[in-house]
C-alpha cells in the first residue's frame, strides 16, 4: 500500500535529521570554562519529577483515579451489549421464523389426485377424491395442497403423472388406477386368488428432492390418508359384499384380500434419498463451504501484502496489479479448496459414476452425468465457493474487524434458512432465498447426486451472477480498505 511506502520515506528523513538535532542538544559554553552541557543530563537531574510520573502501583477497581476510565468502559460495554442484542433479535429471528407458519403453509406442498377410474359404478376413485377434496375445504386442520387433476391432462396415462412428479410440478401424486372397482368385484365374484389390492392405487414422489420435507410432512400425511381411505372403503365394501347373496362364500374364502382390505396403495419413490452419508453433502456440510471461504481472507491477506510492504529489499507493486493478483489467486485458491471439499464426498463413497436412470421408474443412486458427475459436482462447489467467498472478501475489506464476525453469522443464517428448508413452507418474505447462492448449490448438488429434474442452467446462472457482481465490486472494496488503512495510520501519527 502507498501509505506504507510513504511511512518508509518519513522514517528515512527522520534519520537524516537526527545528527543535527543531536548537535543542538550538545552545547559548548565559553562562559563555563568550556564545560559541555548536555540536555539529557538536565533531564536526568530532574529525575525526581520524572520518576513520579512513571508506572504507578496497581490500584483497586473502585479507586477514585479510575472513575473516568470506569465510565468509559461501562459505556462501551453497554453499547456493545445493545448492538449484539439487537443483532441477535434481528438476524437469528430469520432462522426461527423460517418455519413459523409451516402448518398454515402445508397446502403449498401440492399433491395431485388423478382418478383414472371413470367407468360407471366406480367406488374407489370417487371415495378417495371426495376425501382429499373435503380435507382442502376444512381450513381448521393443516393439510397438504390436494388438487384433483383430470386424467385427460395426462392423456389417460399414469406414466405421464409420474413424469409430472419427476419434473417437480407437484410434490406427490395419488393415482387411482382404471378399473380398480371392476377388478375388485371380479375378484370376489370369481374367487381370483391372484388379486392384489395394491394394484388399485399408487402414490408417487421423489424423496431425494427434500428428504426432510417428505419424511416430516408429506409421507406421514399421505400414510394417514391411506389408512383412513382403506378403513372407510373396507367398511363400506364388506357391507356391500355380505349383503350380496349371489357372491359365493367359497370364492370369498379363496380371495380374503379382496374382502379386506380390498384396496391398497403401491408407493413409488422415483428417486429415493440414499445413501444417507449424502446428508452432509446437501445440507450441513455446505455451511463449512461458507466458513472456509470466509476465513481464507485472513489467511491470504498477509501473503498478498508482501508485495506492497516497503523495506523488504524490493520495490512496491502497483496497486492495480495487486488487485488483479489478489482476485486471480483467490479464485485459484477456491478451485483447489473446492476440490479438497469435493474429495470428502468421494472418499466416503457417495456414488458419482452411476448412469442416469429412466425418469419414470424407481432408481437408486442414479447420477445425472454418469462418470462425469464428479467433475460437474466439483465445478458447482468451485463456483459456489466463489459466489459465497468473494462476497465475504468484499464485506471484510469494507467493514473490518470486529464486524466481520457479525457478517459471517448473517451470511450463514440467511443462506441456511433458504436452502435447508423448503421455501414453499416459509412465509413469502423468504422468497428472496431463491436468488441466494447456497440455495442453488444445494439444488444443483441434489440434481447431480440423485439424478433429479435438472435446473442446472438456472443454478449455474445464479452462482455466476454472484461471482460477476462481487468481482466488479472487488477493486472498489480494495481501494476502500487502503483508504481506511491510510486514515488509521494518519490517526496513529
Tab-separated table of C-alpha atoms in Angstrom:
chain	number	residue	atom	x	y	z
A	1	UNK	CA	0.000	0.000	0.000
A	2	UNK	CA	1.199	3.541	-0.800
A	3	UNK	CA	0.794	4.718	2.767
A	4	UNK	CA	3.315	2.115	3.897
A	5	UNK	CA	5.731	3.340	1.279
A	6	UNK	CA	5.252	6.965	2.419
A	7	UNK	CA	5.834	5.917	6.007
A	8	UNK	CA	9.131	4.395	4.966
A	9	UNK	CA	10.235	7.687	3.412
A	10	UNK	CA	9.255	9.601	6.516
A	11	UNK	CA	11.398	7.289	8.649
A	12	UNK	CA	14.386	7.917	6.334
A	13	UNK	CA	14.042	11.681	6.600
A	14	UNK	CA	13.957	11.452	10.390
A	15	UNK	CA	17.216	9.546	10.343
A	16	UNK	CA	18.802	12.191	8.136
A	17	UNK	CA	17.801	14.971	10.557
A	18	UNK	CA	18.992	13.118	13.674
A	19	UNK	CA	22.651	14.278	13.704
A	20	UNK	CA	21.723	17.964	13.593
A	21	UNK	CA	19.206	17.554	16.431
A	22	UNK	CA	21.855	15.763	18.489
A	23	UNK	CA	24.370	18.534	17.955
A	24	UNK	CA	21.733	21.028	19.005
A	25	UNK	CA	21.362	19.217	22.295
A	26	UNK	CA	25.147	19.386	22.926
A	27	UNK	CA	26.132	22.965	23.690
A	28	UNK	CA	29.661	24.357	24.329
A	29	UNK	CA	29.639	27.335	26.668
A	30	UNK	CA	32.795	29.558	26.877
A	31	UNK	CA	31.479	31.224	29.988
A	32	UNK	CA	31.542	27.891	31.793
A	33	UNK	CA	35.111	27.258	31.024
A	34	UNK	CA	34.465	25.026	28.063
A	35	UNK	CA	32.202	22.781	30.073
A	36	UNK	CA	29.970	20.653	27.889
A	37	UNK	CA	26.358	20.827	28.947
A	38	UNK	CA	24.057	18.027	27.787
A	39	UNK	CA	20.286	18.435	27.902
A	40	UNK	CA	19.935	14.754	28.690
A	41	UNK	CA	21.851	15.325	31.893
A	42	UNK	CA	19.399	18.050	32.827
A	43	UNK	CA	16.508	15.670	32.203
A	44	UNK	CA	18.133	13.124	34.483
A	45	UNK	CA	18.821	15.775	37.046
A	46	UNK	CA	15.129	16.393	37.184
A	47	UNK	CA	14.583	12.686	37.601
A	48	UNK	CA	12.630	13.125	40.791
A	49	UNK	CA	9.689	14.504	38.830
A	50	UNK	CA	10.122	12.035	36.003
A	51	UNK	CA	10.164	9.124	38.398
A	52	UNK	CA	6.955	10.294	39.944
A	53	UNK	CA	5.264	10.289	36.502
A	54	UNK	CA	6.443	6.747	35.710
A	55	UNK	CA	4.449	3.500	36.121
A	56	UNK	CA	2.332	3.549	39.226
A	57	UNK	CA	1.389	0.727	41.522
A	58	UNK	CA	-1.846	-1.163	40.626
A	59	UNK	CA	-4.997	0.088	42.308
A	60	UNK	CA	-8.397	-1.417	43.048
A	61	UNK	CA	-11.385	-1.402	40.718
A	62	UNK	CA	-13.170	1.342	42.686
A	63	UNK	CA	-10.098	3.591	43.117
A	64	UNK	CA	-11.016	7.266	42.506
A	65	UNK	CA	-8.331	7.642	39.852
A	66	UNK	CA	-10.185	5.098	37.673
A	67	UNK	CA	-13.538	6.908	37.794
A	68	UNK	CA	-13.353	8.295	34.256
A	69	UNK	CA	-11.992	5.015	32.919
A	70	UNK	CA	-14.811	3.087	34.608
A	71	UNK	CA	-17.434	5.323	32.995
A	72	UNK	CA	-15.765	4.897	29.615
A	73	UNK	CA	-15.583	1.110	29.983
A	74	UNK	CA	-19.169	0.862	31.242
A	75	UNK	CA	-20.413	2.927	28.313
A	76	UNK	CA	-18.504	0.859	25.754
A	77	UNK	CA	-19.641	-2.386	27.400
A	78	UNK	CA	-23.294	-1.310	27.414
A	79	UNK	CA	-23.127	-0.109	23.824
A	80	UNK	CA	-21.597	-3.411	22.697
A	81	UNK	CA	-24.224	-5.451	24.551
A	82	UNK	CA	-27.018	-3.404	22.955
A	83	UNK	CA	-25.529	-3.840	19.487
A	84	UNK	CA	-25.106	-7.600	19.915
A	85	UNK	CA	-28.572	-7.999	21.455
A	86	UNK	CA	-30.157	-6.089	18.586
A	87	UNK	CA	-28.191	-8.212	16.134
A	88	UNK	CA	-29.364	-11.420	17.842
A	89	UNK	CA	-33.005	-10.348	17.718
A	90	UNK	CA	-32.822	-9.178	14.119
A	91	UNK	CA	-30.683	-11.849	12.457
A	92	UNK	CA	-31.296	-15.004	14.472
A	93	UNK	CA	-35.029	-14.349	14.138
A	94	UNK	CA	-34.620	-15.060	10.432
A	95	UNK	CA	-33.726	-18.650	11.285
A	96	UNK	CA	-36.504	-19.175	13.830
A	97	UNK	CA	-39.147	-17.584	11.608
A	98	UNK	CA	-38.475	-19.732	8.543
A	99	UNK	CA	-40.817	-22.463	9.871
A	100	UNK	CA	-43.043	-20.202	11.945
A	101	UNK	CA	-46.122	-20.731	9.715
A	102	UNK	CA	-45.347	-24.221	8.474
A	103	UNK	CA	-48.788	-25.608	9.440
A	104	UNK	CA	-50.593	-22.850	7.559
A	105	UNK	CA	-48.289	-23.272	4.554
A	106	UNK	CA	-48.568	-27.063	4.256
A	107	UNK	CA	-51.063	-26.568	1.436
A	108	UNK	CA	-48.178	-25.122	-0.572
A	109	UNK	CA	-46.903	-28.683	-0.914
A	110	UNK	CA	-49.058	-29.658	-3.885
A	111	UNK	CA	-50.292	-33.243	-4.259
A	112	UNK	CA	-52.056	-34.216	-7.463
A	113	UNK	CA	-55.025	-36.590	-7.169
A	114	UNK	CA	-55.716	-38.241	-10.516
A	115	UNK	CA	-58.696	-40.591	-10.815
A	116	UNK	CA	-58.394	-42.831	-13.868
A	117	UNK	CA	-61.427	-44.846	-12.739
A	118	UNK	CA	-64.056	-43.142	-14.877
A	119	UNK	CA	-66.337	-46.125	-15.616
A	120	UNK	CA	-69.894	-46.253	-14.185
A	121	UNK	CA	-70.320	-47.865	-10.775
A	122	UNK	CA	-66.806	-46.926	-9.635
A	123	UNK	CA	-66.328	-46.819	-5.870
A	124	UNK	CA	-62.608	-46.433	-5.167
A	125	UNK	CA	-61.864	-43.300	-7.182
A	126	UNK	CA	-64.881	-41.241	-6.026
A	127	UNK	CA	-64.203	-42.157	-2.375
A	128	UNK	CA	-60.562	-41.009	-2.408
A	129	UNK	CA	-61.169	-37.820	-4.394
A	130	UNK	CA	-64.027	-36.938	-2.041
A	131	UNK	CA	-61.749	-37.429	0.973
A	132	UNK	CA	-58.988	-35.173	-0.397
A	133	UNK	CA	-61.432	-32.503	-1.521
A	134	UNK	CA	-63.054	-32.468	1.918
A	135	UNK	CA	-59.647	-32.001	3.531
A	136	UNK	CA	-58.934	-28.922	1.439
A	137	UNK	CA	-62.304	-27.457	2.410
A	138	UNK	CA	-61.649	-27.830	6.150
A	139	UNK	CA	-59.444	-24.824	6.891
A	140	UNK	CA	-59.048	-25.540	10.608
A	141	UNK	CA	-56.752	-28.546	10.083
A	142	UNK	CA	-53.309	-28.354	8.444
A	143	UNK	CA	-53.221	-30.379	5.255
A	144	UNK	CA	-51.307	-30.835	2.051
A	145	UNK	CA	-52.409	-28.992	-1.047
A	146	UNK	CA	-54.517	-31.670	-2.750
A	147	UNK	CA	-55.539	-30.791	-6.290
A	148	UNK	CA	-57.831	-33.088	-8.278
A	149	UNK	CA	-56.493	-33.324	-11.815
A	150	UNK	CA	-58.483	-34.726	-14.762
A	151	UNK	CA	-56.954	-37.818	-16.355
A	152	UNK	CA	-57.274	-36.125	-19.730
A	153	UNK	CA	-54.497	-33.735	-18.638
A	154	UNK	CA	-52.168	-36.745	-18.830
A	155	UNK	CA	-53.674	-38.348	-21.888
A	156	UNK	CA	-55.162	-41.059	-19.608
A	157	UNK	CA	-51.649	-42.378	-18.981
A	158	UNK	CA	-50.474	-42.943	-15.371
A	159	UNK	CA	-46.854	-42.819	-16.548
A	160	UNK	CA	-47.406	-39.194	-17.563
A	161	UNK	CA	-48.353	-38.456	-13.955
A	162	UNK	CA	-45.058	-39.944	-12.826
A	163	UNK	CA	-43.276	-37.712	-15.294
A	164	UNK	CA	-45.034	-34.673	-13.846
A	165	UNK	CA	-43.821	-35.585	-10.350
A	166	UNK	CA	-40.292	-36.130	-11.623
A	167	UNK	CA	-40.457	-32.725	-13.304
A	168	UNK	CA	-41.416	-31.287	-9.890
A	169	UNK	CA	-44.788	-29.972	-10.990
A	170	UNK	CA	-46.047	-31.241	-7.625
A	171	UNK	CA	-44.533	-32.824	-4.535
A	172	UNK	CA	-46.509	-36.067	-4.822
A	173	UNK	CA	-49.394	-37.694	-6.658
A	174	UNK	CA	-52.156	-40.130	-5.766
A	175	UNK	CA	-53.298	-42.222	-8.716
A	176	UNK	CA	-56.474	-44.321	-8.746
A	177	UNK	CA	-55.926	-46.897	-11.454
A	178	UNK	CA	-58.505	-47.554	-14.162
A	179	UNK	CA	-60.996	-50.374	-13.474
A	180	UNK	CA	-59.993	-50.519	-9.794
A	181	UNK	CA	-63.539	-51.263	-8.607
A	182	UNK	CA	-64.335	-53.556	-11.554
A	183	UNK	CA	-61.298	-55.736	-10.882
A	184	UNK	CA	-62.185	-55.891	-7.196
A	185	UNK	CA	-65.734	-57.041	-7.970
A	186	UNK	CA	-64.427	-59.612	-10.385
A	187	UNK	CA	-62.079	-60.984	-7.726
A	188	UNK	CA	-64.814	-61.609	-5.164
A	189	UNK	CA	-67.278	-62.922	-7.722
A	190	UNK	CA	-64.863	-65.341	-9.397
A	191	UNK	CA	-62.598	-66.128	-6.460
A	192	UNK	CA	-59.478	-64.711	-8.124
A	193	UNK	CA	-56.774	-65.642	-5.631
A	194	UNK	CA	-54.110	-63.675	-7.551
A	195	UNK	CA	-55.863	-60.384	-6.941
A	196	UNK	CA	-53.533	-57.796	-5.347
A	197	UNK	CA	-55.166	-54.868	-3.504
A	198	UNK	CA	-52.005	-52.800	-4.037
A	199	UNK	CA	-52.885	-52.639	-7.719
A	200	UNK	CA	-55.806	-50.296	-7.117
A	201	UNK	CA	-53.936	-47.095	-6.229
A	202	UNK	CA	-50.470	-45.551	-6.499
A	203	UNK	CA	-48.573	-42.921	-4.533
A	204	UNK	CA	-45.728	-41.210	-6.405
A	205	UNK	CA	-42.994	-38.921	-5.038
A	206	UNK	CA	-39.230	-38.252	-5.134
A	207	UNK	CA	-37.839	-38.044	-1.607
A	208	UNK	CA	-34.345	-37.017	-2.779
A	209	UNK	CA	-35.831	-33.649	-3.702
A	210	UNK	CA	-36.007	-32.728	0.005
A	211	UNK	CA	-35.888	-35.662	2.390
A	212	UNK	CA	-36.785	-33.573	5.438
A	213	UNK	CA	-39.992	-32.197	3.934
A	214	UNK	CA	-41.038	-35.648	2.768
A	215	UNK	CA	-40.246	-37.504	5.980
A	216	UNK	CA	-41.585	-34.774	8.281
A	217	UNK	CA	-44.723	-33.601	6.469
A	218	UNK	CA	-45.665	-35.312	3.211
A	219	UNK	CA	-45.201	-39.029	3.865
A	220	UNK	CA	-46.837	-39.007	7.331
A	221	UNK	CA	-49.962	-37.276	5.999
A	222	UNK	CA	-50.143	-39.500	2.919
A	223	UNK	CA	-49.806	-42.565	5.162
A	224	UNK	CA	-52.628	-41.315	7.385
A	225	UNK	CA	-54.765	-40.681	4.302
A	226	UNK	CA	-54.127	-44.185	3.006
A	227	UNK	CA	-55.055	-45.725	6.348
A	228	UNK	CA	-58.261	-43.722	6.541
A	229	UNK	CA	-59.205	-44.472	2.934
A	230	UNK	CA	-58.562	-48.199	3.391
A	231	UNK	CA	-60.613	-48.266	6.577
A	232	UNK	CA	-63.559	-46.323	5.137
A	233	UNK	CA	-63.642	-48.308	1.939
A	234	UNK	CA	-63.249	-51.624	3.759
A	235	UNK	CA	-66.233	-50.908	5.985
A	236	UNK	CA	-68.388	-49.909	3.024
A	237	UNK	CA	-67.166	-52.762	0.818
A	238	UNK	CA	-67.704	-55.537	3.359
A	239	UNK	CA	-71.291	-54.442	3.884
A	240	UNK	CA	-71.972	-54.499	0.141
A	241	UNK	CA	-70.358	-57.896	-0.384
A	242	UNK	CA	-72.026	-59.563	2.566
A	243	UNK	CA	-75.394	-58.167	1.507
A	244	UNK	CA	-74.990	-59.721	-1.940
A	245	UNK	CA	-76.262	-63.299	-1.721
A	246	UNK	CA	-75.126	-64.041	-5.285
A	247	UNK	CA	-71.476	-63.993	-4.219
A	248	UNK	CA	-70.259	-67.452	-3.250
A	249	UNK	CA	-68.771	-67.725	0.205
A	250	UNK	CA	-66.342	-70.246	-1.240
A	251	UNK	CA	-64.973	-67.537	-3.540
A	252	UNK	CA	-64.555	-65.192	-0.586
A	253	UNK	CA	-62.505	-67.836	1.181
A	254	UNK	CA	-60.268	-68.051	-1.898
A	255	UNK	CA	-59.713	-64.275	-2.029
A	256	UNK	CA	-59.828	-62.876	1.520
A	257	UNK	CA	-57.622	-59.963	0.447
A	258	UNK	CA	-60.378	-58.847	-1.922
A	259	UNK	CA	-62.736	-58.517	1.015
A	260	UNK	CA	-60.324	-56.947	3.481
A	261	UNK	CA	-58.533	-54.661	2.941
A	262	UNK	CA	-59.946	-54.649	-0.600
A	263	UNK	CA	-57.787	-51.736	-1.739
A	264	UNK	CA	-54.207	-50.659	-1.152
A	265	UNK	CA	-51.603	-48.162	-2.295
A	266	UNK	CA	-48.398	-49.025	-4.119
A	267	UNK	CA	-45.689	-46.472	-3.284
A	268	UNK	CA	-43.148	-45.416	-5.904
A	269	UNK	CA	-40.297	-43.244	-4.698
A	270	UNK	CA	-38.773	-42.418	-8.068
A	271	UNK	CA	-35.530	-41.072	-6.595
A	272	UNK	CA	-35.029	-42.279	-3.004
A	273	UNK	CA	-32.712	-40.301	-0.753
A	274	UNK	CA	-29.871	-42.772	-0.399
A	275	UNK	CA	-27.165	-43.310	0.762
A	276	UNK	CA	-27.653	-41.360	3.980
A	277	UNK	CA	-23.995	-40.366	4.026
A	278	UNK	CA	-25.036	-37.844	1.382
A	279	UNK	CA	-26.789	-35.744	4.043
A	280	UNK	CA	-23.740	-33.517	4.732
A	281	UNK	CA	-23.144	-33.026	1.006
A	282	UNK	CA	-26.544	-31.369	0.538
A	283	UNK	CA	-27.144	-29.837	3.986
A	284	UNK	CA	-24.895	-29.115	6.974
A	285	UNK	CA	-21.616	-29.780	5.177
A	286	UNK	CA	-22.219	-26.821	2.892
A	287	UNK	CA	-22.046	-24.466	5.888
A	288	UNK	CA	-18.335	-25.218	6.016
A	289	UNK	CA	-18.037	-24.138	2.404
A	290	UNK	CA	-19.056	-20.657	3.596
A	291	UNK	CA	-16.765	-20.761	6.624
A	292	UNK	CA	-13.737	-21.922	4.629
A	293	UNK	CA	-14.282	-19.188	2.059
A	294	UNK	CA	-14.670	-16.608	4.835
A	295	UNK	CA	-11.534	-17.468	6.796
A	296	UNK	CA	-9.364	-17.779	3.693
A	297	UNK	CA	-9.358	-13.948	3.611
A	298	UNK	CA	-7.402	-13.663	6.862
A	299	UNK	CA	-5.002	-16.429	5.810
A	300	UNK	CA	-4.107	-14.996	2.413
A	301	UNK	CA	-4.165	-11.230	3.054
A	302	UNK	CA	-0.759	-11.095	4.850
A	303	UNK	CA	0.738	-13.075	1.970
A	304	UNK	CA	-0.592	-10.628	-0.621
A	305	UNK	CA	0.537	-7.597	1.397
A	306	UNK	CA	4.198	-8.609	0.987
A	307	UNK	CA	4.064	-7.092	-2.490
A	308	UNK	CA	3.406	-3.598	-1.130
A	309	UNK	CA	5.345	-3.722	2.128
A	310	UNK	CA	8.474	-1.487	1.868
A	311	UNK	CA	11.775	-2.373	3.412
A	312	UNK	CA	11.805	-5.934	2.114
A	313	UNK	CA	14.541	-5.380	-0.442
A	314	UNK	CA	12.149	-4.877	-3.360
A	315	UNK	CA	10.065	-2.063	-4.847
A	316	UNK	CA	6.369	-1.770	-4.115
A	317	UNK	CA	3.977	-3.344	-6.642
A	318	UNK	CA	1.486	-1.143	-8.448
A	319	UNK	CA	-1.787	-1.261	-6.588
A	320	UNK	CA	-3.985	-2.156	-9.563
A	321	UNK	CA	-1.742	-5.128	-10.280
A	322	UNK	CA	-2.031	-6.190	-6.651
A	323	UNK	CA	-5.829	-6.135	-7.042
A	324	UNK	CA	-5.614	-8.303	-10.151
A	325	UNK	CA	-3.234	-10.716	-8.434
A	326	UNK	CA	-5.486	-10.986	-5.374
A	327	UNK	CA	-8.576	-11.686	-7.500
A	328	UNK	CA	-6.883	-14.343	-9.623
A	329	UNK	CA	-5.119	-16.039	-6.707
A	330	UNK	CA	-8.338	-16.048	-4.659
A	331	UNK	CA	-10.243	-17.844	-7.406
A	332	UNK	CA	-7.332	-20.252	-7.872
A	333	UNK	CA	-7.409	-20.987	-4.140
A	334	UNK	CA	-11.171	-21.592	-4.335
A	335	UNK	CA	-10.604	-24.010	-7.214
A	336	UNK	CA	-8.195	-26.135	-5.196
A	337	UNK	CA	-10.040	-25.880	-1.862
A	338	UNK	CA	-13.340	-26.832	-3.514
A	339	UNK	CA	-11.609	-29.871	-4.986
A	340	UNK	CA	-10.490	-30.906	-1.496
A	341	UNK	CA	-14.040	-30.352	-0.239
A	342	UNK	CA	-15.455	-32.471	-3.090
A	343	UNK	CA	-12.977	-35.266	-2.372
A	344	UNK	CA	-14.591	-35.730	1.053
A	345	UNK	CA	-17.854	-36.881	-0.539
A	346	UNK	CA	-15.921	-39.154	-2.873
A	347	UNK	CA	-13.863	-40.596	-0.009
A	348	UNK	CA	-16.995	-41.572	1.916
A	349	UNK	CA	-18.302	-43.474	-1.108
A	350	UNK	CA	-21.134	-41.251	-2.246
A	351	UNK	CA	-21.825	-42.577	-5.767
A	352	UNK	CA	-20.529	-40.396	-8.599
A	353	UNK	CA	-20.290	-42.804	-11.524
A	354	UNK	CA	-23.711	-44.470	-11.849
A	355	UNK	CA	-25.617	-43.958	-15.097
A	356	UNK	CA	-28.747	-41.779	-15.105
A	357	UNK	CA	-31.966	-43.722	-14.745
A	358	UNK	CA	-35.291	-43.653	-16.551
A	359	UNK	CA	-37.199	-40.674	-15.185
A	360	UNK	CA	-40.482	-42.509	-14.570
A	361	UNK	CA	-39.002	-45.553	-12.848
A	362	UNK	CA	-37.683	-46.076	-9.330
A	363	UNK	CA	-33.883	-45.808	-9.485
A	364	UNK	CA	-31.424	-45.822	-6.595
A	365	UNK	CA	-28.196	-43.808	-6.694
A	366	UNK	CA	-28.582	-42.567	-10.250
A	367	UNK	CA	-26.133	-39.799	-11.251
A	368	UNK	CA	-27.029	-37.165	-13.808
A	369	UNK	CA	-23.816	-37.260	-15.862
A	370	UNK	CA	-22.608	-40.782	-15.188
A	371	UNK	CA	-18.833	-40.928	-14.679
A	372	UNK	CA	-18.504	-37.197	-15.378
A	373	UNK	CA	-20.737	-36.327	-12.418
A	374	UNK	CA	-17.848	-35.700	-10.028
A	375	UNK	CA	-16.265	-33.094	-12.277
A	376	UNK	CA	-19.544	-31.187	-12.548
A	377	UNK	CA	-20.019	-31.529	-8.771
A	378	UNK	CA	-16.568	-30.012	-8.270
A	379	UNK	CA	-17.473	-27.101	-10.542
A	380	UNK	CA	-20.670	-26.489	-8.555
A	381	UNK	CA	-18.632	-26.283	-5.355
A	382	UNK	CA	-15.974	-24.114	-7.013
A	383	UNK	CA	-18.368	-21.563	-8.465
A	384	UNK	CA	-20.447	-21.756	-5.293
A	385	UNK	CA	-17.382	-21.000	-3.179
A	386	UNK	CA	-16.634	-18.081	-5.490
A	387	UNK	CA	-20.161	-16.739	-5.049
A	388	UNK	CA	-20.019	-17.128	-1.266
A	389	UNK	CA	-16.361	-16.233	-0.759
A	390	UNK	CA	-15.999	-13.125	-2.920
A	391	UNK	CA	-18.925	-11.601	-1.054
A	392	UNK	CA	-17.072	-12.309	2.199
A	393	UNK	CA	-13.876	-10.781	0.805
A	394	UNK	CA	-15.641	-7.560	-0.196
A	395	UNK	CA	-17.507	-7.149	3.061
A	396	UNK	CA	-14.415	-7.928	5.161
A	397	UNK	CA	-12.423	-5.244	3.320
A	398	UNK	CA	-15.143	-2.635	3.817
A	399	UNK	CA	-16.338	-3.171	7.402
A	400	UNK	CA	-13.207	-4.658	9.006
A	401	UNK	CA	-12.915	-6.172	12.464
A	402	UNK	CA	-14.818	-6.985	14.642
A	403	UNK	CA	-17.858	-6.559	12.406
A	404	UNK	CA	-16.818	-9.328	10.024
A	405	UNK	CA	-17.863	-11.885	12.656
A	406	UNK	CA	-21.392	-10.489	12.559
A	407	UNK	CA	-21.342	-10.617	8.772
A	408	UNK	CA	-20.375	-14.305	8.866
A	409	UNK	CA	-23.337	-15.091	11.132
A	410	UNK	CA	-25.691	-13.111	8.871
A	411	UNK	CA	-24.335	-14.801	5.738
A	412	UNK	CA	-24.643	-18.307	7.202
A	413	UNK	CA	-28.142	-17.808	8.618
A	414	UNK	CA	-29.671	-16.235	5.525
A	415	UNK	CA	-28.225	-18.937	3.296
A	416	UNK	CA	-29.113	-21.853	5.578
A	417	UNK	CA	-32.663	-20.625	6.200
A	418	UNK	CA	-33.429	-20.555	2.493
A	419	UNK	CA	-31.537	-23.689	1.453
A	420	UNK	CA	-32.045	-26.449	4.018
A	421	UNK	CA	-35.807	-25.920	4.296
A	422	UNK	CA	-38.471	-25.845	1.600
A	423	UNK	CA	-39.119	-22.201	0.786
A	424	UNK	CA	-42.694	-23.186	-0.043
A	425	UNK	CA	-43.256	-23.794	3.680
A	426	UNK	CA	-41.796	-20.426	4.661
A	427	UNK	CA	-43.520	-17.033	4.753
A	428	UNK	CA	-43.442	-15.214	1.424
A	429	UNK	CA	-40.803	-12.898	2.884
A	430	UNK	CA	-38.242	-15.657	2.299
A	431	UNK	CA	-38.807	-15.905	-1.427
A	432	UNK	CA	-35.650	-13.867	-1.959
A	433	UNK	CA	-33.898	-17.090	-0.967
A	434	UNK	CA	-34.357	-18.441	-4.486
A	435	UNK	CA	-31.663	-15.965	-5.555
A	436	UNK	CA	-29.273	-16.701	-2.674
A	437	UNK	CA	-26.165	-18.707	-3.647
A	438	UNK	CA	-26.453	-21.635	-1.239
A	439	UNK	CA	-29.967	-22.472	-2.469
A	440	UNK	CA	-28.577	-23.006	-5.966
A	441	UNK	CA	-25.640	-25.046	-4.630
A	442	UNK	CA	-27.983	-27.366	-2.721
A	443	UNK	CA	-30.354	-27.744	-5.672
A	444	UNK	CA	-27.523	-28.437	-8.121
A	445	UNK	CA	-25.883	-30.948	-5.758
A	446	UNK	CA	-29.137	-32.877	-5.336
A	447	UNK	CA	-29.623	-32.896	-9.101
A	448	UNK	CA	-26.176	-34.396	-9.662
A	449	UNK	CA	-26.185	-36.920	-6.816
A	450	UNK	CA	-29.726	-38.237	-7.312
A	451	UNK	CA	-30.473	-37.565	-10.991
A	452	UNK	CA	-33.358	-35.209	-10.180
A	453	UNK	CA	-35.129	-32.881	-12.583
A	454	UNK	CA	-32.377	-30.577	-13.812
A	455	UNK	CA	-32.291	-26.821	-13.285
A	456	UNK	CA	-28.516	-26.728	-13.579
A	457	UNK	CA	-28.644	-23.906	-16.124
A	458	UNK	CA	-30.530	-21.672	-13.696
A	459	UNK	CA	-28.363	-22.730	-10.751
A	460	UNK	CA	-25.086	-22.043	-12.537
A	461	UNK	CA	-26.507	-18.773	-13.866
A	462	UNK	CA	-27.351	-17.527	-10.350
A	463	UNK	CA	-23.947	-18.529	-8.974
A	464	UNK	CA	-22.049	-16.941	-11.866
A	465	UNK	CA	-24.088	-13.763	-11.420
A	466	UNK	CA	-22.941	-13.586	-7.787
A	467	UNK	CA	-19.334	-14.117	-8.878
A	468	UNK	CA	-19.605	-11.431	-11.571
A	469	UNK	CA	-21.206	-8.792	-9.328
A	470	UNK	CA	-18.739	-9.369	-6.494
A	471	UNK	CA	-15.853	-9.293	-8.972
A	472	UNK	CA	-16.989	-5.850	-10.135
A	473	UNK	CA	-17.072	-4.590	-6.542
A	474	UNK	CA	-13.747	-6.226	-5.662
A	475	UNK	CA	-11.461	-3.367	-6.863
A	476	UNK	CA	-13.686	-0.768	-5.207
A	477	UNK	CA	-13.505	-2.610	-1.896
A	478	UNK	CA	-9.716	-2.904	-2.214
A	479	UNK	CA	-9.406	0.882	-2.575
A	480	UNK	CA	-11.769	1.385	0.371
A	481	UNK	CA	-9.597	-0.887	2.525
A	482	UNK	CA	-6.462	1.037	1.507
A	483	UNK	CA	-8.163	4.363	2.263
A	484	UNK	CA	-9.239	3.131	5.699
A	485	UNK	CA	-5.719	1.871	6.434
A	486	UNK	CA	-4.242	5.231	5.490
A	487	UNK	CA	-6.688	7.033	7.764
A	488	UNK	CA	-5.814	4.763	10.666
A	489	UNK	CA	-2.091	5.316	10.012
A	490	UNK	CA	-2.529	9.091	9.986
A	491	UNK	CA	-4.542	8.952	13.194
A	492	UNK	CA	-1.806	6.896	14.854
A	493	UNK	CA	0.809	9.500	13.974
